[in-house]
Amino acid sequence: MTRVQILGAGECGLPLARRLLDGGILVTLVTDRDAEAVLSGSVTSTQLKFPRTLDLESAAGLGHWRTLAPDVLGIRFTMVVEGSVVDQWSGRFSRPAQSVDQRTAHARWLTDFVAAGGELDLGSPSVPEIDSRAAGYDLTVVTRASGELAACFADDPRWTLPTEPARRMAVFYLDGVAPDPDGLGTYVALPGLGELVSAPALTGPPGQERRCETLLFAAIPGRPLDIVDARGTAAARWQQARELLDSHLPPAFSARFRVGELTDAGATLVGGVTPVMRQPIGTLPSGRPILGGADVVCRMDPGGAQGANNAVHCGTHYGRAILDNPWGPFDRDWMAAAAEPWLTDIAHPAARWTLTLLDPPESLGRLMLAASRDSSIADAFAETFVHPAGSDLLTGTPS
């Protein structure tokens, strides 16, 4: 029987492992944390999943929160300059998006995977150990990697990307924030400073989930919005964030968020993301090929809200490719064919859109101005987050 080893238990690795297990494939999932450790850890993102992604999860039996998580119906865009609103409009998605704390989702999926008979291997194996173990599997899929393992995947020469994070992120999960009256997420542009993004979400241990509000400061490095200290305590970080709200937002905006309280001790995250585009086929020291997916191949700044969606689609594409060819061979030609549809249809358009959003051309500025006068344009802009492949007029091609 075919045996597959998956490294990484995130938005790609976990659903992929469960799809393969349900399809009769023997699966070993390698990760450094069990469900209990995931729940007791810190938040990992402000993921917002769009309708197509939610549909994929539901079809795989993983959409446990579709009737529980608050719907996000669209985006309320606001431009603020020196504390005053200079432009504002709202765009609606064609169907609602949702956000579930990845600690909640991943803990549930891990628990269910083991209960269904999946093999969970806890640890952080070295590249030589992975190479040795890979000989016992028909296929190794790497969905999470850093350092030596990531170096097994060559950069994609078609892309020229920033070598430093475009934004410094500070993430907060908050109780006590009043819901947006229209069920919208918030996107505040602060020219020269960065952005502030929020959306309702679901958090808490499986079976004890509750509504919260996620808040993301996306600061241009070195500018006044970039003050949240990664070394500080969670409480100190939130105090710094409150000061930013009062300093840079109109009072009505600041008042809505600053009354919030952290959902738990792990409700903050500070850091930056350097974008990466790698080739999907890696090579271990022995010469054995491995298939890369999700952030290993395409890592994007979270400000474009594409990372979790990209990973889920990757897991779905790879799952279908494996189950359509369950006996292999899983050679380099097969890997290239398995990765190409995901890269072409999902990952590359999402990466181009994210780069465009963080460094907008004049065409995007004109579109934003038009959106304030025409609700159909506002809705079309909101839908670009849902389906970045439709944004070719703005994004062009990689250079």
mmCIF file with all atom_site columns, C-alpha atoms in Angstrom, residues 40-245:
data_model
loop_
_atom_site.group_PDB
_atom_site.id
_atom_site.type_symbol
_atom_site.label_atom_id
_atom_site.label_alt_id
_atom_site.label_comp_id
_atom_site.label_asym_id
_atom_site.label_entity_id
_atom_site.label_seq_id
_atom_site.pdbx_PDB_ins_code
_atom_site.Cartn_x
_atom_site.Cartn_y
_atom_site.Cartn_z
_atom_site.occupancy
_atom_site.B_iso_or_equiv
_atom_site.pdbx_formal_charge
_atom_site.auth_seq_id
_atom_site.auth_comp_id
_atom_site.auth_asym_id
_atom_site.auth_atom_id
_atom_site.pdbx_PDB_model_num
ATOM 1   C CA . SER A 1 40  ? -1.634  26.453 24.692  1.00 0.00 ? 40  SER A CA 1
ATOM 2   C CA . GLY A 1 41  ? 0.631   28.303 22.275  1.00 0.00 ? 41  GLY A CA 1
ATOM 3   C CA . SER A 1 42  ? 0.448   31.725 20.672  1.00 0.00 ? 42  SER A CA 1
ATOM 4   C CA . VAL A 1 43  ? -1.730  32.786 17.764  1.00 0.00 ? 43  VAL A CA 1
ATOM 5   C CA . THR A 1 44  ? -0.137  32.256 14.381  1.00 0.00 ? 44  THR A CA 1
ATOM 6   C CA . SER A 1 45  ? -1.941  34.682 12.070  1.00 0.00 ? 45  SER A CA 1
ATOM 7   C CA . THR A 1 46  ? -5.121  36.633 11.369  1.00 0.00 ? 46  THR A CA 1
ATOM 8   C CA . GLN A 1 47  ? -6.246  34.185 8.701   1.00 0.00 ? 47  GLN A CA 1
ATOM 9   C CA . LEU A 1 48  ? -9.371  35.086 6.724   1.00 0.00 ? 48  LEU A CA 1
ATOM 10  C CA . LYS A 1 49  ? -10.731 32.262 4.577   1.00 0.00 ? 49  LYS A CA 1
ATOM 11  C CA . PHE A 1 50  ? -12.777 33.087 1.538   1.00 0.00 ? 50  PHE A CA 1
ATOM 12  C CA . PRO A 1 51  ? -15.770 31.123 0.196   1.00 0.00 ? 51  PRO A CA 1
ATOM 13  C CA . ARG A 1 52  ? -13.899 28.822 -2.186  1.00 0.00 ? 52  ARG A CA 1
ATOM 14  C CA . THR A 1 53  ? -11.536 27.824 0.616   1.00 0.00 ? 53  THR A CA 1
ATOM 15  C CA . LEU A 1 54  ? -14.393 27.205 3.047   1.00 0.00 ? 54  LEU A CA 1
ATOM 16  C CA . ASP A 1 55  ? -16.118 25.053 0.435   1.00 0.00 ? 55  ASP A CA 1
ATOM 17  C CA . LEU A 1 56  ? -13.011 22.903 0.043   1.00 0.00 ? 56  LEU A CA 1
ATOM 18  C CA . GLU A 1 57  ? -12.805 22.369 3.804   1.00 0.00 ? 57  GLU A CA 1
ATOM 19  C CA . SER A 1 58  ? -16.486 21.470 4.041   1.00 0.00 ? 58  SER A CA 1
ATOM 20  C CA . ALA A 1 59  ? -16.205 19.000 1.148   1.00 0.00 ? 59  ALA A CA 1
ATOM 21  C CA . ALA A 1 60  ? -13.344 17.272 2.995   1.00 0.00 ? 60  ALA A CA 1
ATOM 22  C CA . GLY A 1 61  ? -15.338 17.050 6.247   1.00 0.00 ? 61  GLY A CA 1
ATOM 23  C CA . LEU A 1 62  ? -13.181 19.704 7.907   1.00 0.00 ? 62  LEU A CA 1
ATOM 24  C CA . GLY A 1 63  ? -15.589 22.647 7.960   1.00 0.00 ? 63  GLY A CA 1
ATOM 25  C CA . HIS A 1 64  ? -16.689 22.185 11.558  1.00 0.00 ? 64  HIS A CA 1
ATOM 26  C CA . TRP A 1 65  ? -17.200 25.914 12.136  1.00 0.00 ? 65  TRP A CA 1
ATOM 27  C CA . ARG A 1 66  ? -19.297 26.984 9.143   1.00 0.00 ? 66  ARG A CA 1
ATOM 28  C CA . THR A 1 67  ? -22.386 27.535 11.315  1.00 0.00 ? 67  THR A CA 1
ATOM 29  C CA . LEU A 1 68  ? -20.430 28.842 14.313  1.00 0.00 ? 68  LEU A CA 1
ATOM 30  C CA . ALA A 1 69  ? -17.907 31.342 12.977  1.00 0.00 ? 69  ALA A CA 1
ATOM 31  C CA . PRO A 1 70  ? -19.138 34.887 12.335  1.00 0.00 ? 70  PRO A CA 1
ATOM 32  C CA . ASP A 1 71  ? -19.592 35.758 8.684   1.00 0.00 ? 71  ASP A CA 1
ATOM 33  C CA . VAL A 1 72  ? -17.448 38.495 7.181   1.00 0.00 ? 72  VAL A CA 1
ATOM 34  C CA . LEU A 1 73  ? -19.571 40.034 4.439   1.00 0.00 ? 73  LEU A CA 1
ATOM 35  C CA . GLY A 1 74  ? -17.027 42.369 2.890   1.00 0.00 ? 74  GLY A CA 1
ATOM 36  C CA . ILE A 1 75  ? -14.478 45.128 3.507   1.00 0.00 ? 75  ILE A CA 1
ATOM 37  C CA . ARG A 1 76  ? -14.931 48.593 4.974   1.00 0.00 ? 76  ARG A CA 1
ATOM 38  C CA . PHE A 1 77  ? -12.059 50.586 3.475   1.00 0.00 ? 77  PHE A CA 1
ATOM 39  C CA . THR A 1 78  ? -10.966 53.800 5.174   1.00 0.00 ? 78  THR A CA 1
ATOM 40  C CA . MET A 1 79  ? -8.049  56.079 4.408   1.00 0.00 ? 79  MET A CA 1
ATOM 41  C CA . VAL A 1 80  ? -6.808  58.089 7.368   1.00 0.00 ? 80  VAL A CA 1
ATOM 42  C CA . VAL A 1 81  ? -4.305  60.949 7.166   1.00 0.00 ? 81  VAL A CA 1
ATOM 43  C CA . GLU A 1 82  ? -3.091  62.668 10.341  1.00 0.00 ? 82  GLU A CA 1
ATOM 44  C CA . GLY A 1 83  ? -5.945  61.188 12.343  1.00 0.00 ? 83  GLY A CA 1
ATOM 45  C CA . SER A 1 84  ? -8.729  62.251 9.951   1.00 0.00 ? 84  SER A CA 1
ATOM 46  C CA . VAL A 1 85  ? -10.773 60.193 7.494   1.00 0.00 ? 85  VAL A CA 1
ATOM 47  C CA . VAL A 1 86  ? -10.139 61.373 3.933   1.00 0.00 ? 86  VAL A CA 1
ATOM 48  C CA . ASP A 1 87  ? -11.884 58.534 2.060   1.00 0.00 ? 87  ASP A CA 1
ATOM 49  C CA . GLN A 1 88  ? -14.235 55.709 2.971   1.00 0.00 ? 88  GLN A CA 1
ATOM 50  C CA . TRP A 1 89  ? -16.304 53.072 1.172   1.00 0.00 ? 89  TRP A CA 1
ATOM 51  C CA . SER A 1 90  ? -17.486 49.485 1.541   1.00 0.00 ? 90  SER A CA 1
ATOM 52  C CA . GLY A 1 91  ? -17.218 46.538 -0.819  1.00 0.00 ? 91  GLY A CA 1
ATOM 53  C CA . ARG A 1 92  ? -19.075 43.262 -0.372  1.00 0.00 ? 92  ARG A CA 1
ATOM 54  C CA . PHE A 1 93  ? -17.943 39.740 -1.142  1.00 0.00 ? 93  PHE A CA 1
ATOM 55  C CA . SER A 1 94  ? -20.101 37.581 -3.388  1.00 0.00 ? 94  SER A CA 1
ATOM 56  C CA . ARG A 1 95  ? -20.352 35.140 -0.447  1.00 0.00 ? 95  ARG A CA 1
ATOM 57  C CA . PRO A 1 96  ? -19.225 35.471 3.188   1.00 0.00 ? 96  PRO A CA 1
ATOM 58  C CA . ALA A 1 97  ? -15.706 34.797 4.417   1.00 0.00 ? 97  ALA A CA 1
ATOM 59  C CA . GLN A 1 98  ? -14.872 33.450 7.893   1.00 0.00 ? 98  GLN A CA 1
ATOM 60  C CA . SER A 1 99  ? -11.949 33.316 10.303  1.00 0.00 ? 99  SER A CA 1
ATOM 61  C CA . VAL A 1 100 ? -11.171 30.616 12.867  1.00 0.00 ? 100 VAL A CA 1
ATOM 62  C CA . ASP A 1 101 ? -8.151  30.817 15.175  1.00 0.00 ? 101 ASP A CA 1
ATOM 63  C CA . GLN A 1 102 ? -5.643  28.348 13.737  1.00 0.00 ? 102 GLN A CA 1
ATOM 64  C CA . ARG A 1 103 ? -5.006  27.019 17.224  1.00 0.00 ? 103 ARG A CA 1
ATOM 65  C CA . THR A 1 104 ? -8.663  25.999 17.399  1.00 0.00 ? 104 THR A CA 1
ATOM 66  C CA . ALA A 1 105 ? -8.775  24.486 13.922  1.00 0.00 ? 105 ALA A CA 1
ATOM 67  C CA . HIS A 1 106 ? -5.437  22.721 13.976  1.00 0.00 ? 106 HIS A CA 1
ATOM 68  C CA . ALA A 1 107 ? -5.995  21.208 17.422  1.00 0.00 ? 107 ALA A CA 1
ATOM 69  C CA . ARG A 1 108 ? -9.335  19.759 16.260  1.00 0.00 ? 108 ARG A CA 1
ATOM 70  C CA . TRP A 1 109 ? -7.884  18.471 12.997  1.00 0.00 ? 109 TRP A CA 1
ATOM 71  C CA . LEU A 1 110 ? -4.887  16.891 14.754  1.00 0.00 ? 110 LEU A CA 1
ATOM 72  C CA . THR A 1 111 ? -7.114  15.136 17.259  1.00 0.00 ? 111 THR A CA 1
ATOM 73  C CA . ASP A 1 112 ? -9.444  13.855 14.545  1.00 0.00 ? 112 ASP A CA 1
ATOM 74  C CA . PHE A 1 113 ? -6.553  12.678 12.361  1.00 0.00 ? 113 PHE A CA 1
ATOM 75  C CA . VAL A 1 114 ? -5.158  10.491 15.126  1.00 0.00 ? 114 VAL A CA 1
ATOM 76  C CA . ALA A 1 115 ? -8.626  9.216  16.057  1.00 0.00 ? 115 ALA A CA 1
ATOM 77  C CA . ALA A 1 116 ? -9.188  8.178  12.435  1.00 0.00 ? 116 ALA A CA 1
ATOM 78  C CA . GLY A 1 117 ? -6.045  6.050  12.470  1.00 0.00 ? 117 GLY A CA 1
ATOM 79  C CA . GLY A 1 118 ? -3.443  8.472  11.166  1.00 0.00 ? 118 GLY A CA 1
ATOM 80  C CA . GLU A 1 119 ? 0.144   8.183  12.390  1.00 0.00 ? 119 GLU A CA 1
ATOM 81  C CA . LEU A 1 120 ? 1.434   11.278 14.175  1.00 0.00 ? 120 LEU A CA 1
ATOM 82  C CA . ASP A 1 121 ? 5.195   11.586 14.594  1.00 0.00 ? 121 ASP A CA 1
ATOM 83  C CA . LEU A 1 122 ? 6.146   14.329 17.056  1.00 0.00 ? 122 LEU A CA 1
ATOM 84  C CA . GLY A 1 123 ? 9.571   15.815 16.530  1.00 0.00 ? 123 GLY A CA 1
ATOM 85  C CA . SER A 1 124 ? 11.782  18.061 14.425  1.00 0.00 ? 124 SER A CA 1
ATOM 86  C CA . PRO A 1 125 ? 13.916  15.680 12.352  1.00 0.00 ? 125 PRO A CA 1
ATOM 87  C CA . SER A 1 126 ? 17.104  16.919 10.729  1.00 0.00 ? 126 SER A CA 1
ATOM 88  C CA . VAL A 1 127 ? 17.564  16.815 6.964   1.00 0.00 ? 127 VAL A CA 1
ATOM 89  C CA . PRO A 1 128 ? 19.707  13.642 7.167   1.00 0.00 ? 128 PRO A CA 1
ATOM 90  C CA . GLU A 1 129 ? 16.987  12.024 9.284   1.00 0.00 ? 129 GLU A CA 1
ATOM 91  C CA . ILE A 1 130 ? 14.292  13.102 6.810   1.00 0.00 ? 130 ILE A CA 1
ATOM 92  C CA . ASP A 1 131 ? 16.408  11.752 3.955   1.00 0.00 ? 131 ASP A CA 1
ATOM 93  C CA . SER A 1 132 ? 16.845  8.409  5.681   1.00 0.00 ? 132 SER A CA 1
ATOM 94  C CA . ARG A 1 133 ? 13.153  8.140  6.548   1.00 0.00 ? 133 ARG A CA 1
ATOM 95  C CA . ALA A 1 134 ? 12.037  9.141  3.055   1.00 0.00 ? 134 ALA A CA 1
ATOM 96  C CA . ALA A 1 135 ? 13.419  5.849  1.729   1.00 0.00 ? 135 ALA A CA 1
ATOM 97  C CA . GLY A 1 136 ? 10.569  4.106  3.548   1.00 0.00 ? 136 GLY A CA 1
ATOM 98  C CA . TYR A 1 137 ? 7.852   6.182  1.851   1.00 0.00 ? 137 TYR A CA 1
ATOM 99  C CA . ASP A 1 138 ? 6.583   6.442  -1.678  1.00 0.00 ? 138 ASP A CA 1
ATOM 100 C CA . LEU A 1 139 ? 6.283   10.218 -1.373  1.00 0.00 ? 139 LEU A CA 1
ATOM 101 C CA . THR A 1 140 ? 7.435   12.939 1.023   1.00 0.00 ? 140 THR A CA 1
ATOM 102 C CA . VAL A 1 141 ? 5.549   16.239 1.003   1.00 0.00 ? 141 VAL A CA 1
ATOM 103 C CA . VAL A 1 142 ? 7.050   19.236 2.814   1.00 0.00 ? 142 VAL A CA 1
ATOM 104 C CA . THR A 1 143 ? 4.463   21.848 3.817   1.00 0.00 ? 143 THR A CA 1
ATOM 105 C CA . ARG A 1 144 ? 6.523   23.587 6.500   1.00 0.00 ? 144 ARG A CA 1
ATOM 106 C CA . ALA A 1 145 ? 10.289  24.086 6.528   1.00 0.00 ? 145 ALA A CA 1
ATOM 107 C CA . SER A 1 146 ? 12.988  26.437 7.650   1.00 0.00 ? 146 SER A CA 1
ATOM 108 C CA . GLY A 1 147 ? 16.750  26.585 7.472   1.00 0.00 ? 147 GLY A CA 1
ATOM 109 C CA . GLU A 1 148 ? 18.449  23.504 6.097   1.00 0.00 ? 148 GLU A CA 1
ATOM 110 C CA . LEU A 1 149 ? 15.277  21.806 4.856   1.00 0.00 ? 149 LEU A CA 1
ATOM 111 C CA . ALA A 1 150 ? 14.034  24.932 3.059   1.00 0.00 ? 150 ALA A CA 1
ATOM 112 C CA . ALA A 1 151 ? 17.418  25.130 1.315   1.00 0.00 ? 151 ALA A CA 1
ATOM 113 C CA . CYS A 1 152 ? 16.602  21.844 -0.413  1.00 0.00 ? 152 CYS A CA 1
ATOM 114 C CA . PHE A 1 153 ? 14.199  23.857 -2.596  1.00 0.00 ? 153 PHE A CA 1
ATOM 115 C CA . ALA A 1 154 ? 15.778  26.229 -5.108  1.00 0.00 ? 154 ALA A CA 1
ATOM 116 C CA . ASP A 1 155 ? 14.443  29.745 -5.605  1.00 0.00 ? 155 ASP A CA 1
ATOM 117 C CA . ASP A 1 156 ? 12.187  30.260 -8.605  1.00 0.00 ? 156 ASP A CA 1
ATOM 118 C CA . PRO A 1 157 ? 14.339  32.379 -10.975 1.00 0.00 ? 157 PRO A CA 1
ATOM 119 C CA . ARG A 1 158 ? 11.265  33.917 -12.627 1.00 0.00 ? 158 ARG A CA 1
ATOM 120 C CA . TRP A 1 159 ? 10.550  36.016 -9.541  1.00 0.00 ? 159 TRP A CA 1
ATOM 121 C CA . THR A 1 160 ? 12.378  39.016 -8.126  1.00 0.00 ? 160 THR A CA 1
ATOM 122 C CA . LEU A 1 161 ? 11.150  39.605 -4.588  1.00 0.00 ? 161 LEU A CA 1
ATOM 123 C CA . PRO A 1 162 ? 11.954  41.930 -1.690  1.00 0.00 ? 162 PRO A CA 1
ATOM 124 C CA . THR A 1 163 ? 14.736  40.633 0.528   1.00 0.00 ? 163 THR A CA 1
ATOM 125 C CA . GLU A 1 164 ? 13.193  42.106 3.680   1.00 0.00 ? 164 GLU A CA 1
ATOM 126 C CA . PRO A 1 165 ? 9.630   42.159 5.059   1.00 0.00 ? 165 PRO A CA 1
ATOM 127 C CA . ALA A 1 166 ? 7.527   44.937 3.541   1.00 0.00 ? 166 ALA A CA 1
ATOM 128 C CA . ARG A 1 167 ? 5.615   45.243 6.819   1.00 0.00 ? 167 ARG A CA 1
ATOM 129 C CA . ARG A 1 168 ? 6.201   44.560 10.490  1.00 0.00 ? 168 ARG A CA 1
ATOM 130 C CA . MET A 1 169 ? 3.182   42.773 11.883  1.00 0.00 ? 169 MET A CA 1
ATOM 131 C CA . ALA A 1 170 ? 1.586   42.995 15.300  1.00 0.00 ? 170 ALA A CA 1
ATOM 132 C CA . VAL A 1 171 ? -1.402  40.682 15.784  1.00 0.00 ? 171 VAL A CA 1
ATOM 133 C CA . PHE A 1 172 ? -3.988  40.784 18.581  1.00 0.00 ? 172 PHE A CA 1
ATOM 134 C CA . TYR A 1 173 ? -7.013  38.601 19.351  1.00 0.00 ? 173 TYR A CA 1
ATOM 135 C CA . LEU A 1 174 ? -9.493  40.594 21.427  1.00 0.00 ? 174 LEU A CA 1
ATOM 136 C CA . ASP A 1 175 ? -12.607 40.077 23.531  1.00 0.00 ? 175 ASP A CA 1
ATOM 137 C CA . GLY A 1 176 ? -15.058 42.920 24.099  1.00 0.00 ? 176 GLY A CA 1
ATOM 138 C CA . VAL A 1 177 ? -14.844 44.649 20.704  1.00 0.00 ? 177 VAL A CA 1
ATOM 139 C CA . ALA A 1 178 ? -18.255 45.620 19.352  1.00 0.00 ? 178 ALA A CA 1
ATOM 140 C CA . PRO A 1 179 ? -19.104 43.886 16.065  1.00 0.00 ? 179 PRO A CA 1
ATOM 141 C CA . ASP A 1 180 ? -19.108 45.964 12.923  1.00 0.00 ? 180 ASP A CA 1
ATOM 142 C CA . PRO A 1 181 ? -22.759 46.994 12.406  1.00 0.00 ? 181 PRO A CA 1
ATOM 143 C CA . ASP A 1 182 ? -22.734 45.742 8.806   1.00 0.00 ? 182 ASP A CA 1
ATOM 144 C CA . GLY A 1 183 ? -20.776 42.541 9.355   1.00 0.00 ? 183 GLY A CA 1
ATOM 145 C CA . LEU A 1 184 ? -17.731 43.867 7.504   1.00 0.00 ? 184 LEU A CA 1
ATOM 146 C CA . GLY A 1 185 ? -14.029 43.542 8.054   1.00 0.00 ? 185 GLY A CA 1
ATOM 147 C CA . THR A 1 186 ? -12.013 46.736 8.460   1.00 0.00 ? 186 THR A CA 1
ATOM 148 C CA . TYR A 1 187 ? -9.114  47.860 6.282   1.00 0.00 ? 187 TYR A CA 1
ATOM 149 C CA . VAL A 1 188 ? -7.570  51.186 7.271   1.00 0.00 ? 188 VAL A CA 1
ATOM 150 C CA . ALA A 1 189 ? -4.877  52.650 5.029   1.00 0.00 ? 189 ALA A CA 1
ATOM 151 C CA . LEU A 1 190 ? -2.452  54.987 6.782   1.00 0.00 ? 190 LEU A CA 1
ATOM 152 C CA . PRO A 1 191 ? -0.309  56.445 3.967   1.00 0.00 ? 191 PRO A CA 1
ATOM 153 C CA . GLY A 1 192 ? 3.375   56.431 4.825   1.00 0.00 ? 192 GLY A CA 1
ATOM 154 C CA . LEU A 1 193 ? 2.748   54.364 7.962   1.00 0.00 ? 193 LEU A CA 1
ATOM 155 C CA . GLY A 1 194 ? 1.090   51.085 6.956   1.00 0.00 ? 194 GLY A CA 1
ATOM 156 C CA . GLU A 1 195 ? -2.308  49.511 7.435   1.00 0.00 ? 195 GLU A CA 1
ATOM 157 C CA . LEU A 1 196 ? -4.661  48.308 10.137  1.00 0.00 ? 196 LEU A CA 1
ATOM 158 C CA . VAL A 1 197 ? -6.856  45.289 9.397   1.00 0.00 ? 197 VAL A CA 1
ATOM 159 C CA . SER A 1 198 ? -9.534  43.673 11.569  1.00 0.00 ? 198 SER A CA 1
ATOM 160 C CA . ALA A 1 199 ? -12.228 41.031 11.243  1.00 0.00 ? 199 ALA A CA 1
ATOM 161 C CA . PRO A 1 200 ? -14.431 38.961 13.565  1.00 0.00 ? 200 PRO A CA 1
ATOM 162 C CA . ALA A 1 201 ? -13.205 35.453 14.271  1.00 0.00 ? 201 ALA A CA 1
ATOM 163 C CA . LEU A 1 202 ? -13.803 32.363 16.377  1.00 0.00 ? 202 LEU A CA 1
ATOM 164 C CA . THR A 1 203 ? -11.335 31.329 19.079  1.00 0.00 ? 203 THR A CA 1
ATOM 165 C CA . GLY A 1 204 ? -11.095 28.939 22.021  1.00 0.00 ? 204 GLY A CA 1
ATOM 166 C CA . PRO A 1 205 ? -10.651 25.198 22.555  1.00 0.00 ? 205 PRO A CA 1
ATOM 167 C CA . PRO A 1 206 ? -12.780 22.944 20.326  1.00 0.00 ? 206 PRO A CA 1
ATOM 168 C CA . GLY A 1 207 ? -16.227 22.718 21.875  1.00 0.00 ? 207 GLY A CA 1
ATOM 169 C CA . GLN A 1 208 ? -15.736 25.994 23.758  1.00 0.00 ? 208 GLN A CA 1
ATOM 170 C CA . GLU A 1 209 ? -15.349 28.402 20.847  1.00 0.00 ? 209 GLU A CA 1
ATOM 171 C CA . ARG A 1 210 ? -16.423 32.021 21.152  1.00 0.00 ? 210 ARG A CA 1
ATOM 172 C CA . ARG A 1 211 ? -16.465 35.129 18.998  1.00 0.00 ? 211 ARG A CA 1
ATOM 173 C CA . CYS A 1 212 ? -13.553 37.551 19.135  1.00 0.00 ? 212 CYS A CA 1
ATOM 174 C CA . GLU A 1 213 ? -12.042 40.286 17.000  1.00 0.00 ? 213 GLU A CA 1
ATOM 175 C CA . THR A 1 214 ? -8.656  40.018 15.290  1.00 0.00 ? 214 THR A CA 1
ATOM 176 C CA . LEU A 1 215 ? -6.587  43.165 14.887  1.00 0.00 ? 215 LEU A CA 1
ATOM 177 C CA . LEU A 1 216 ? -3.507  43.414 12.693  1.00 0.00 ? 216 LEU A CA 1
ATOM 178 C CA . PHE A 1 217 ? -1.086  46.329 12.583  1.00 0.00 ? 217 PHE A CA 1
ATOM 179 C CA . ALA A 1 218 ? 0.905   46.139 9.342   1.00 0.00 ? 218 ALA A CA 1
ATOM 180 C CA . ALA A 1 219 ? 3.620   48.757 9.847   1.00 0.00 ? 219 ALA A CA 1
ATOM 181 C CA . ILE A 1 220 ? 6.123   49.996 7.300   1.00 0.00 ? 220 ILE A CA 1
ATOM 182 C CA . PRO A 1 221 ? 9.431   49.131 9.003   1.00 0.00 ? 221 PRO A CA 1
ATOM 183 C CA . GLY A 1 222 ? 10.998  52.020 10.870  1.00 0.00 ? 222 GLY A CA 1
ATOM 184 C CA . ARG A 1 223 ? 7.947   54.274 10.621  1.00 0.00 ? 223 ARG A CA 1
ATOM 185 C CA . PRO A 1 224 ? 5.884   55.509 13.615  1.00 0.00 ? 224 PRO A CA 1
ATOM 186 C CA . LEU A 1 225 ? 3.439   52.558 13.441  1.00 0.00 ? 225 LEU A CA 1
ATOM 187 C CA . ASP A 1 226 ? 6.333   50.151 13.995  1.00 0.00 ? 226 ASP A CA 1
ATOM 188 C CA . ILE A 1 227 ? 6.730   50.321 17.779  1.00 0.00 ? 227 ILE A CA 1
ATOM 189 C CA . VAL A 1 228 ? 5.273   47.050 19.120  1.00 0.00 ? 228 VAL A CA 1
ATOM 190 C CA . ASP A 1 229 ? 8.112   45.220 20.855  1.00 0.00 ? 229 ASP A CA 1
ATOM 191 C CA . ALA A 1 230 ? 8.409   41.510 20.068  1.00 0.00 ? 230 ALA A CA 1
ATOM 192 C CA . ARG A 1 231 ? 10.318  41.011 23.349  1.00 0.00 ? 231 ARG A CA 1
ATOM 193 C CA . GLY A 1 232 ? 7.623   42.534 25.536  1.00 0.00 ? 232 GLY A CA 1
ATOM 194 C CA . THR A 1 233 ? 4.872   40.773 27.422  1.00 0.00 ? 233 THR A CA 1
ATOM 195 C CA . ALA A 1 234 ? 1.448   40.324 25.846  1.00 0.00 ? 234 ALA A CA 1
ATOM 196 C CA . ALA A 1 235 ? 0.026   43.017 28.110  1.00 0.00 ? 235 ALA A CA 1
ATOM 197 C CA . ALA A 1 236 ? 2.819   45.442 27.229  1.00 0.00 ? 236 ALA A CA 1
ATOM 198 C CA . ARG A 1 237 ? 2.281   44.833 23.531  1.00 0.00 ? 237 ARG A CA 1
ATOM 199 C CA . TRP A 1 238 ? -1.421  45.541 23.834  1.00 0.00 ? 238 TRP A CA 1
ATOM 200 C CA . GLN A 1 239 ? -0.678  48.757 25.721  1.00 0.00 ? 239 GLN A CA 1
ATOM 201 C CA . GLN A 1 240 ? 1.627   49.842 22.893  1.00 0.00 ? 240 GLN A CA 1
ATOM 202 C CA . ALA A 1 241 ? -1.119  49.004 20.399  1.00 0.00 ? 241 ALA A CA 1
ATOM 203 C CA . ARG A 1 242 ? -3.630  51.121 22.307  1.00 0.00 ? 242 ARG A CA 1
ATOM 204 C CA . GLU A 1 243 ? -1.247  54.039 22.145  1.00 0.00 ? 243 GLU A CA 1
ATOM 205 C CA . LEU A 1 244 ? -0.997  53.584 18.385  1.00 0.00 ? 244 LEU A CA 1
ATOM 206 C CA . LEU A 1 245 ? -4.783  53.545 18.064  1.00 0.00 ? 245 LEU A CA 1
#
